[in-house]
Amino acid sequence: MMREVKERCTMAIRFSEVLGKMKGSDLGPLLALTAQPDIISFAGGLPAPITFPLKELEEVAVKVRQEDGAGAMQYGPSLGFMGLREAIAARMNRMYVPMGMTEISAKNIMIVTGSQQGLDITGRVFLDKDDVVLIESPSYLGAIGAFALEQPKFVEVPTDGEGMIPEELEKLIQTTERVKFIYVIPNYQNPTGICWSLERRRKLMELATKYEIPVFEDNPYGDLRFEGEEIAPLISMDPKHLVMYSGTFSKTLAPGMRLAWMVCNDDILAKMDLVKGSTDLHTPSVTQREVALYMQNYDFERHVEENCRLYAHRRDVMCDAIKKHFPADVKCTYPHGGLFLWVELPDGCDARDLFAEAIKRKVAYVPGDSFFPASGKRNYFRLNFSYNDDEKTVEGIRRLAEALKSYLTVK
Amino acid sequence: MMREVKERCTMAIRFSEVLGKMKGSDLGPLLALTAQPDIISFAGGLPAPITFPLKELEEVAVKVRQEDGAGAMQYGPSLGFMGLREAIAARMNRMYVPMGMTEISAKNIMIVTGSQQGLDITGRVFLDKDDVVLIESPSYLGAIGAFALEQPKFVEVPTDGEGMIPEELEKLIQTTERVKFIYVIPNYQNPTGICWSLERRRKLMELATKYEIPVFEDNPYGDLRFEGEEIAPLISMDPKHLVMYSGTFSKTLAPGMRLAWMVCNDDILAKMDLVKGSTDLHTPSVTQREVALYMQNYDFERHVEENCRLYAHRRDVMCDAIKKHFPADVKCTYPHGGLFLWVELPDGCDARDLFAEAIKRKVAYVPGDSFFPASGKRNYFRLNFSYNDDEKTVEGIRRLAEALKSYLTVK
């Protein structure tokens, strides 16, 4: 019954400039298709539900309500529950101080309602209309969407299998006005799955330090390393404390808890705190306490290892099926961690056109153009390998191979 | 160790225009004082912890993890968990359809991470720099803070004990450019505790309808009615569906869950949804399911009634102590619901100066000037009566009376 007045309302109401223009991603209706139950979807970035430690999360939920109920159910500080901030600081220090990171204090950590909120707050703290964010090419569409609310310009830095190309980055820094920060995902990048080499990380931080440019180090997948040694994070190469580091429990524990964190220097954190307080006062007191208690009472590292074993297996199942079924001129990454494969179609192909063929065959993915906000390249798509079981993955890849063959034959 | 580089960082990093200017409320350091353990604070808007239904919230936490764990821990839709949206729609229809509200659909409800997030999202959907928000005089500082991130102008509409004065409102509508929406709290307003009369509500909605201006109806306290009949909400007098209604579980169930909702027409909700998705993807799946199950399995209305009995008693304890101890020229509201009293000092007094006297005597409140973003009136302050037990309330009011006498004598 609200529909009937739609047209009348539309005439009178004026939205803000950015929302007036924003029609919503055209991905929306497309991804809505992937929710149909008979579709095998490789579109989302969903963890496998069997990894959720439900028994343990039930135990901590009970304990928190019994032993700290008044705290769990009451308003709390905007930067977050100190017990969780301390647990995160302790873990990061344990992992990264041996790699050269200056020890961080819990006071420099802000808890956010999912890493998406950290991205959004960062956009608001730094960006005015037409400011510039330097990003990898391609980059994460959720970050692009959050920053886009402030109407910046995205400049894609030429990127290869090891990360941004330093010479290209420096050229862009020297020739681009109003660069506010650099946004990167050095570990098992979304969407490509690539992991930056140590050398490239060092070069990036040398340039950031030289030109004093803040760097947003988004690290949702660092814990999901299937093989090879951990490579030092940017925050361990940061003499001027320019790195804003983002970590999350969404990929290792449970995204439905919406718990993530940022580490920033005092000045930046003070600004973030102002926005955080106005944006939702604080992240739920109860979920923060549950995860703090989980970290204290259970072996989180072992849980993460188990996730990695499962996801490494699922990556292999998908890559094997791709090798078996996909046409030879379709290229695909073999990531050593994370949740995604990145598929490159021959030049001139359009992953959106292919999508129509895929949906006909009841299989879905995310077309790649949304990850290239400036160049809009169309011959890529992203596949998630963490969510579906082996059988569905193999069947889905088989269907996708059929779609590919049909599409490439017609082209 | 992050402090040592503070100055160096500050030189290089440029924040957005609004955050560069924003120093943070000068209330911050002042309210930090109120956290000292020996201070009796009437500053916050905190529910009494004894009202939290911890046993029931433990039972639903267990049940949700056992019976819908995969859903509770996974990503969910940006507008929220349909089970909770349906429970809220059913309750609002039960309460307000008999008062004339057109039946609302769960589809027009968006779950937000506390009503603060609804305020913030509304600001982003409607406001550009120098747009105008019409507000009561005084109005809620959390709303002012959220909207302020978009740098609007706040115009205070002359308001008396029954609500905004319609003639003054119409004059302002006719003479003010760029009015984007009207923000009001018709039930037991924050900070004044006043409840709008039916007549004034009708007049407001006649004007909003005539000039087609959206109205944000913030209703955190409507359930906390201690006496008198419920007065119809603005959303029940809204033929053009201009009302954006906000409700919350923070004052009736538990603020630490951070669960609130907005009801909007299709056009506005579509814009809100775009911002919500970019701002935190969605409110935690787990807490939404817990409260949906709580609503289904327990007698929420009875719980609300019990809260009301407690808070009515605490209001009376505070008002009796005020009558007994405060100087006669200090005026105070007697609200019929909500969480706050509003105190008016004689002309020329400054509630910030009095605050220093109060803190010396280990008692605290919120000085009123922050609730007047345009006029900045200084002779008011807000007292919360829900949080402290009887003994603390009486002792706190006694201390405050001493501070008042000392301050008024010197003046």
mmCIF file with all atom_site columns, N, CA and C in Angstrom, chain A residues 136-137 157-170 173 182 184-187 194-209 215 217 231-237 243:
data_model
loop_
_atom_site.group_PDB
_atom_site.id
_atom_site.type_symbol
_atom_site.label_atom_id
_atom_site.label_alt_id
_atom_site.label_comp_id
_atom_site.label_asym_id
_atom_site.label_entity_id
_atom_site.label_seq_id
_atom_site.pdbx_PDB_ins_code
_atom_site.Cartn_x
_atom_site.Cartn_y
_atom_site.Cartn_z
_atom_site.occupancy
_atom_site.B_iso_or_equiv
_atom_site.pdbx_formal_charge
_atom_site.auth_seq_id
_atom_site.auth_comp_id
_atom_site.auth_asym_id
_atom_site.auth_atom_id
_atom_site.pdbx_PDB_model_num
ATOM 1   N N  . GLU A 1 136 ? 44.565 -0.794  -6.447  1.00 0.00 ? 136 GLU A N  1
ATOM 2   C CA . GLU A 1 136 ? 45.042 -1.830  -7.357  1.00 0.00 ? 136 GLU A CA 1
ATOM 3   C C  . GLU A 1 136 ? 44.086 -1.928  -8.549  1.00 0.00 ? 136 GLU A C  1
ATOM 4   N N  . SER A 1 137 ? 44.567 -2.487  -9.626  1.00 0.00 ? 137 SER A N  1
ATOM 5   C CA . SER A 1 137 ? 43.730 -2.695  -10.807 1.00 0.00 ? 137 SER A CA 1
ATOM 6   C C  . SER A 1 137 ? 43.726 -4.182  -11.122 1.00 0.00 ? 137 SER A C  1
ATOM 7   N N  . VAL A 1 157 ? 46.097 1.793   -10.258 1.00 0.00 ? 157 VAL A N  1
ATOM 8   C CA . VAL A 1 157 ? 47.539 1.696   -10.441 1.00 0.00 ? 157 VAL A CA 1
ATOM 9   C C  . VAL A 1 157 ? 47.838 0.379   -11.166 1.00 0.00 ? 157 VAL A C  1
ATOM 10  N N  . PRO A 1 158 ? 48.594 0.416   -12.251 1.00 0.00 ? 158 PRO A N  1
ATOM 11  C CA . PRO A 1 158 ? 48.915 -0.834  -12.954 1.00 0.00 ? 158 PRO A CA 1
ATOM 12  C C  . PRO A 1 158 ? 49.505 -1.867  -11.993 1.00 0.00 ? 158 PRO A C  1
ATOM 13  N N  . THR A 1 159 ? 48.958 -3.068  -12.047 1.00 0.00 ? 159 THR A N  1
ATOM 14  C CA . THR A 1 159 ? 49.221 -4.106  -11.066 1.00 0.00 ? 159 THR A CA 1
ATOM 15  C C  . THR A 1 159 ? 49.505 -5.404  -11.817 1.00 0.00 ? 159 THR A C  1
ATOM 16  N N  . ASP A 1 160 ? 50.519 -6.146  -11.362 1.00 0.00 ? 160 ASP A N  1
ATOM 17  C CA . ASP A 1 160 ? 50.729 -7.464  -11.959 1.00 0.00 ? 160 ASP A CA 1
ATOM 18  C C  . ASP A 1 160 ? 50.592 -8.540  -10.883 1.00 0.00 ? 160 ASP A C  1
ATOM 19  N N  . GLY A 1 161 ? 51.090 -9.736  -11.145 1.00 0.00 ? 161 GLY A N  1
ATOM 20  C CA . GLY A 1 161 ? 50.901 -10.860 -10.229 1.00 0.00 ? 161 GLY A CA 1
ATOM 21  C C  . GLY A 1 161 ? 51.605 -10.711 -8.894  1.00 0.00 ? 161 GLY A C  1
ATOM 22  N N  . GLU A 1 162 ? 52.423 -9.655  -8.733  1.00 0.00 ? 162 GLU A N  1
ATOM 23  C CA . GLU A 1 162 ? 53.127 -9.454  -7.455  1.00 0.00 ? 162 GLU A CA 1
ATOM 24  C C  . GLU A 1 162 ? 52.637 -8.229  -6.688  1.00 0.00 ? 162 GLU A C  1
ATOM 25  N N  . GLY A 1 163 ? 51.729 -7.461  -7.283  1.00 0.00 ? 163 GLY A N  1
ATOM 26  C CA . GLY A 1 163 ? 51.236 -6.250  -6.618  1.00 0.00 ? 163 GLY A CA 1
ATOM 27  C C  . GLY A 1 163 ? 51.326 -5.050  -7.545  1.00 0.00 ? 163 GLY A C  1
ATOM 28  N N  . MET A 1 164 ? 51.134 -3.847  -6.966  1.00 0.00 ? 164 MET A N  1
ATOM 29  C CA . MET A 1 164 ? 51.264 -2.633  -7.771  1.00 0.00 ? 164 MET A CA 1
ATOM 30  C C  . MET A 1 164 ? 52.689 -2.520  -8.291  1.00 0.00 ? 164 MET A C  1
ATOM 31  N N  . ILE A 1 165 ? 52.827 -1.987  -9.497  1.00 0.00 ? 165 ILE A N  1
ATOM 32  C CA . ILE A 1 165 ? 54.153 -1.810  -10.093 1.00 0.00 ? 165 ILE A CA 1
ATOM 33  C C  . ILE A 1 165 ? 54.715 -0.473  -9.591  1.00 0.00 ? 165 ILE A C  1
ATOM 34  N N  . PRO A 1 166 ? 55.823 -0.521  -8.827  1.00 0.00 ? 166 PRO A N  1
ATOM 35  C CA . PRO A 1 166 ? 56.295 0.663   -8.088  1.00 0.00 ? 166 PRO A CA 1
ATOM 36  C C  . PRO A 1 166 ? 56.555 1.878   -8.983  1.00 0.00 ? 166 PRO A C  1
ATOM 37  N N  . GLU A 1 167 ? 57.140 1.663   -10.146 1.00 0.00 ? 167 GLU A N  1
ATOM 38  C CA . GLU A 1 167 ? 57.454 2.801   -11.019 1.00 0.00 ? 167 GLU A CA 1
ATOM 39  C C  . GLU A 1 167 ? 56.155 3.502   -11.454 1.00 0.00 ? 167 GLU A C  1
ATOM 40  N N  . GLU A 1 168 ? 55.159 2.709   -11.747 1.00 0.00 ? 168 GLU A N  1
ATOM 41  C CA . GLU A 1 168 ? 53.873 3.272   -12.170 1.00 0.00 ? 168 GLU A CA 1
ATOM 42  C C  . GLU A 1 168 ? 53.211 4.007   -11.003 1.00 0.00 ? 168 GLU A C  1
ATOM 43  N N  . LEU A 1 169 ? 53.316 3.404   -9.832  1.00 0.00 ? 169 LEU A N  1
ATOM 44  C CA . LEU A 1 169 ? 52.740 4.037   -8.645  1.00 0.00 ? 169 LEU A CA 1
ATOM 45  C C  . LEU A 1 169 ? 53.397 5.389   -8.385  1.00 0.00 ? 169 LEU A C  1
ATOM 46  N N  . GLU A 1 170 ? 54.745 5.432   -8.449  1.00 0.00 ? 170 GLU A N  1
ATOM 47  C CA . GLU A 1 170 ? 55.434 6.691   -8.158  1.00 0.00 ? 170 GLU A CA 1
ATOM 48  C C  . GLU A 1 170 ? 55.074 7.758   -9.198  1.00 0.00 ? 170 GLU A C  1
ATOM 49  N N  . ILE A 1 173 ? 51.719 9.067   -8.261  1.00 0.00 ? 173 ILE A N  1
ATOM 50  C CA . ILE A 1 173 ? 51.785 9.925   -7.067  1.00 0.00 ? 173 ILE A CA 1
ATOM 51  C C  . ILE A 1 173 ? 52.291 11.312  -7.460  1.00 0.00 ? 173 ILE A C  1
ATOM 52  N N  . ILE A 1 182 ? 46.158 5.400   -0.323  1.00 0.00 ? 182 ILE A N  1
ATOM 53  C CA . ILE A 1 182 ? 46.307 4.243   -1.217  1.00 0.00 ? 182 ILE A CA 1
ATOM 54  C C  . ILE A 1 182 ? 45.563 3.081   -0.564  1.00 0.00 ? 182 ILE A C  1
ATOM 55  N N  . VAL A 1 184 ? 44.948 -0.954  -0.597  1.00 0.00 ? 184 VAL A N  1
ATOM 56  C CA . VAL A 1 184 ? 45.466 -2.232  -1.123  1.00 0.00 ? 184 VAL A CA 1
ATOM 57  C C  . VAL A 1 184 ? 45.056 -3.413  -0.249  1.00 0.00 ? 184 VAL A C  1
ATOM 58  N N  . ILE A 1 185 ? 45.016 -4.582  -0.873  1.00 0.00 ? 185 ILE A N  1
ATOM 59  C CA . ILE A 1 185 ? 44.735 -5.859  -0.197  1.00 0.00 ? 185 ILE A CA 1
ATOM 60  C C  . ILE A 1 185 ? 45.911 -6.778  -0.506  1.00 0.00 ? 185 ILE A C  1
ATOM 61  N N  . PRO A 1 186 ? 46.984 -6.706  0.293   1.00 0.00 ? 186 PRO A N  1
ATOM 62  C CA . PRO A 1 186 ? 48.218 -7.395  -0.113  1.00 0.00 ? 186 PRO A CA 1
ATOM 63  C C  . PRO A 1 186 ? 48.118 -8.923  -0.065  1.00 0.00 ? 186 PRO A C  1
ATOM 64  N N  . ASN A 1 187 ? 47.242 -9.481  0.761   1.00 0.00 ? 187 ASN A N  1
ATOM 65  C CA . ASN A 1 187 ? 47.169 -10.943 0.885   1.00 0.00 ? 187 ASN A CA 1
ATOM 66  C C  . ASN A 1 187 ? 45.952 -11.511 0.163   1.00 0.00 ? 187 ASN A C  1
ATOM 67  N N  . ILE A 1 194 ? 45.715 -12.728 -5.827  1.00 0.00 ? 194 ILE A N  1
ATOM 68  C CA . ILE A 1 194 ? 47.182 -12.639 -5.798  1.00 0.00 ? 194 ILE A CA 1
ATOM 69  C C  . ILE A 1 194 ? 47.681 -12.160 -4.434  1.00 0.00 ? 194 ILE A C  1
ATOM 70  N N  . CYS A 1 195 ? 48.916 -12.544 -4.117  1.00 0.00 ? 195 CYS A N  1
ATOM 71  C CA . CYS A 1 195 ? 49.566 -12.165 -2.871  1.00 0.00 ? 195 CYS A CA 1
ATOM 72  C C  . CYS A 1 195 ? 50.792 -11.339 -3.228  1.00 0.00 ? 195 CYS A C  1
ATOM 73  N N  . TRP A 1 196 ? 50.870 -10.133 -2.657  1.00 0.00 ? 196 TRP A N  1
ATOM 74  C CA . TRP A 1 196 ? 51.993 -9.245  -2.978  1.00 0.00 ? 196 TRP A CA 1
ATOM 75  C C  . TRP A 1 196 ? 53.312 -9.861  -2.502  1.00 0.00 ? 196 TRP A C  1
ATOM 76  N N  . SER A 1 197 ? 54.357 -9.711  -3.316  1.00 0.00 ? 197 SER A N  1
ATOM 77  C CA . SER A 1 197 ? 55.689 -10.155 -2.898  1.00 0.00 ? 197 SER A CA 1
ATOM 78  C C  . SER A 1 197 ? 56.239 -9.194  -1.830  1.00 0.00 ? 197 SER A C  1
ATOM 79  N N  . LEU A 1 198 ? 57.222 -9.699  -1.064  1.00 0.00 ? 198 LEU A N  1
ATOM 80  C CA . LEU A 1 198 ? 57.844 -8.885  -0.019  1.00 0.00 ? 198 LEU A CA 1
ATOM 81  C C  . LEU A 1 198 ? 58.464 -7.625  -0.628  1.00 0.00 ? 198 LEU A C  1
ATOM 82  N N  . GLU A 1 199 ? 59.134 -7.820  -1.726  1.00 0.00 ? 199 GLU A N  1
ATOM 83  C CA . GLU A 1 199 ? 59.791 -6.722  -2.444  1.00 0.00 ? 199 GLU A CA 1
ATOM 84  C C  . GLU A 1 199 ? 58.800 -5.608  -2.798  1.00 0.00 ? 199 GLU A C  1
ATOM 85  N N  . ARG A 1 200 ? 57.673 -5.985  -3.333  1.00 0.00 ? 200 ARG A N  1
ATOM 86  C CA . ARG A 1 200 ? 56.669 -4.999  -3.727  1.00 0.00 ? 200 ARG A CA 1
ATOM 87  C C  . ARG A 1 200 ? 56.074 -4.273  -2.513  1.00 0.00 ? 200 ARG A C  1
ATOM 88  N N  . ARG A 1 201 ? 55.892 -5.032  -1.432  1.00 0.00 ? 201 ARG A N  1
ATOM 89  C CA . ARG A 1 201 ? 55.385 -4.404  -0.200  1.00 0.00 ? 201 ARG A CA 1
ATOM 90  C C  . ARG A 1 201 ? 56.364 -3.336  0.268   1.00 0.00 ? 201 ARG A C  1
ATOM 91  N N  . ARG A 1 202 ? 57.665 -3.696  0.263   1.00 0.00 ? 202 ARG A N  1
ATOM 92  C CA . ARG A 1 202 ? 58.692 -2.741  0.707   1.00 0.00 ? 202 ARG A CA 1
ATOM 93  C C  . ARG A 1 202 ? 58.689 -1.501  -0.164  1.00 0.00 ? 202 ARG A C  1
ATOM 94  N N  . LYS A 1 203 ? 58.605 -1.707  -1.465  1.00 0.00 ? 203 LYS A N  1
ATOM 95  C CA . LYS A 1 203 ? 58.618 -0.574  -2.403  1.00 0.00 ? 203 LYS A CA 1
ATOM 96  C C  . LYS A 1 203 ? 57.404 0.341   -2.157  1.00 0.00 ? 203 LYS A C  1
ATOM 97  N N  . LEU A 1 204 ? 56.240 -0.271  -1.978  1.00 0.00 ? 204 LEU A N  1
ATOM 98  C CA . LEU A 1 204 ? 55.031 0.527   -1.709  1.00 0.00 ? 204 LEU A CA 1
ATOM 99  C C  . LEU A 1 204 ? 55.237 1.389   -0.469  1.00 0.00 ? 204 LEU A C  1
ATOM 100 N N  . MET A 1 205 ? 55.749 0.760   0.581   1.00 0.00 ? 205 MET A N  1
ATOM 101 C CA . MET A 1 205 ? 55.884 1.513   1.841   1.00 0.00 ? 205 MET A CA 1
ATOM 102 C C  . MET A 1 205 ? 57.012 2.546   1.770   1.00 0.00 ? 205 MET A C  1
ATOM 103 N N  . GLU A 1 206 ? 58.034 2.284   0.959   1.00 0.00 ? 206 GLU A N  1
ATOM 104 C CA . GLU A 1 206 ? 59.062 3.316   0.735   1.00 0.00 ? 206 GLU A CA 1
ATOM 105 C C  . GLU A 1 206 ? 58.421 4.558   0.104   1.00 0.00 ? 206 GLU A C  1
ATOM 106 N N  . LEU A 1 207 ? 57.589 4.323   -0.890  1.00 0.00 ? 207 LEU A N  1
ATOM 107 C CA . LEU A 1 207 ? 56.940 5.456   -1.567  1.00 0.00 ? 207 LEU A CA 1
ATOM 108 C C  . LEU A 1 207 ? 55.943 6.157   -0.647  1.00 0.00 ? 207 LEU A C  1
ATOM 109 N N  . ALA A 1 208 ? 55.149 5.374   0.069   1.00 0.00 ? 208 ALA A N  1
ATOM 110 C CA . ALA A 1 208 ? 54.174 5.974   0.992   1.00 0.00 ? 208 ALA A CA 1
ATOM 111 C C  . ALA A 1 208 ? 54.894 6.831   2.028   1.00 0.00 ? 208 ALA A C  1
ATOM 112 N N  . THR A 1 209 ? 56.020 6.329   2.524   1.00 0.00 ? 209 THR A N  1
ATOM 113 C CA . THR A 1 209 ? 56.792 7.045   3.538   1.00 0.00 ? 209 THR A CA 1
ATOM 114 C C  . THR A 1 209 ? 57.420 8.310   2.942   1.00 0.00 ? 209 THR A C  1
ATOM 115 N N  . VAL A 1 215 ? 48.111 4.679   3.920   1.00 0.00 ? 215 VAL A N  1
ATOM 116 C CA . VAL A 1 215 ? 47.865 3.437   3.187   1.00 0.00 ? 215 VAL A CA 1
ATOM 117 C C  . VAL A 1 215 ? 46.828 2.617   3.943   1.00 0.00 ? 215 VAL A C  1
ATOM 118 N N  . GLU A 1 217 ? 45.623 -0.808  4.550   1.00 0.00 ? 217 GLU A N  1
ATOM 119 C CA . GLU A 1 217 ? 45.993 -2.206  4.339   1.00 0.00 ? 217 GLU A CA 1
ATOM 120 C C  . GLU A 1 217 ? 44.816 -3.086  4.748   1.00 0.00 ? 217 GLU A C  1
ATOM 121 N N  . ILE A 1 231 ? 54.075 -13.524 4.538   1.00 0.00 ? 231 ILE A N  1
ATOM 122 C CA . ILE A 1 231 ? 54.876 -12.372 4.116   1.00 0.00 ? 231 ILE A CA 1
ATOM 123 C C  . ILE A 1 231 ? 54.512 -11.185 5.011   1.00 0.00 ? 231 ILE A C  1
ATOM 124 N N  . ALA A 1 232 ? 55.524 -10.447 5.422   1.00 0.00 ? 232 ALA A N  1
ATOM 125 C CA . ALA A 1 232 ? 55.321 -9.360  6.386   1.00 0.00 ? 232 ALA A CA 1
ATOM 126 C C  . ALA A 1 232 ? 54.260 -8.372  5.889   1.00 0.00 ? 232 ALA A C  1
ATOM 127 N N  . PRO A 1 233 ? 53.363 -7.941  6.781   1.00 0.00 ? 233 PRO A N  1
ATOM 128 C CA . PRO A 1 233 ? 52.332 -6.969  6.382   1.00 0.00 ? 233 PRO A CA 1
ATOM 129 C C  . PRO A 1 233 ? 52.929 -5.558  6.258   1.00 0.00 ? 233 PRO A C  1
ATOM 130 N N  . LEU A 1 234 ? 52.204 -4.697  5.577   1.00 0.00 ? 234 LEU A N  1
ATOM 131 C CA . LEU A 1 234 ? 52.671 -3.319  5.386   1.00 0.00 ? 234 LEU A CA 1
ATOM 132 C C  . LEU A 1 234 ? 52.877 -2.615  6.719   1.00 0.00 ? 234 LEU A C  1
ATOM 133 N N  . ILE A 1 235 ? 52.046 -2.943  7.695   1.00 0.00 ? 235 ILE A N  1
ATOM 134 C CA . ILE A 1 235 ? 52.118 -2.261  8.991   1.00 0.00 ? 235 ILE A CA 1
ATOM 135 C C  . ILE A 1 235 ? 53.440 -2.546  9.697   1.00 0.00 ? 235 ILE A C  1
ATOM 136 N N  . SER A 1 236 ? 54.176 -3.567  9.228   1.00 0.00 ? 236 SER A N  1
ATOM 137 C CA . SER A 1 236 ? 55.487 -3.853  9.823   1.00 0.00 ? 236 SER A CA 1
ATOM 138 C C  . SER A 1 236 ? 56.615 -3.091  9.119   1.00 0.00 ? 236 SER A C  1
ATOM 139 N N  . MET A 1 237 ? 56.262 -2.257  8.146   1.00 0.00 ? 237 MET A N  1
ATOM 140 C CA . MET A 1 237 ? 57.289 -1.512  7.368   1.00 0.00 ? 237 MET A CA 1
ATOM 141 C C  . MET A 1 237 ? 56.923 -0.042  7.344   1.00 0.00 ? 237 MET A C  1
ATOM 142 N N  . VAL A 1 243 ? 50.062 3.545   7.991   1.00 0.00 ? 243 VAL A N  1
ATOM 143 C CA . VAL A 1 243 ? 49.178 2.435   7.616   1.00 0.00 ? 243 VAL A CA 1
ATOM 144 C C  . VAL A 1 243 ? 47.935 2.410   8.497   1.00 0.00 ? 243 VAL A C  1
#
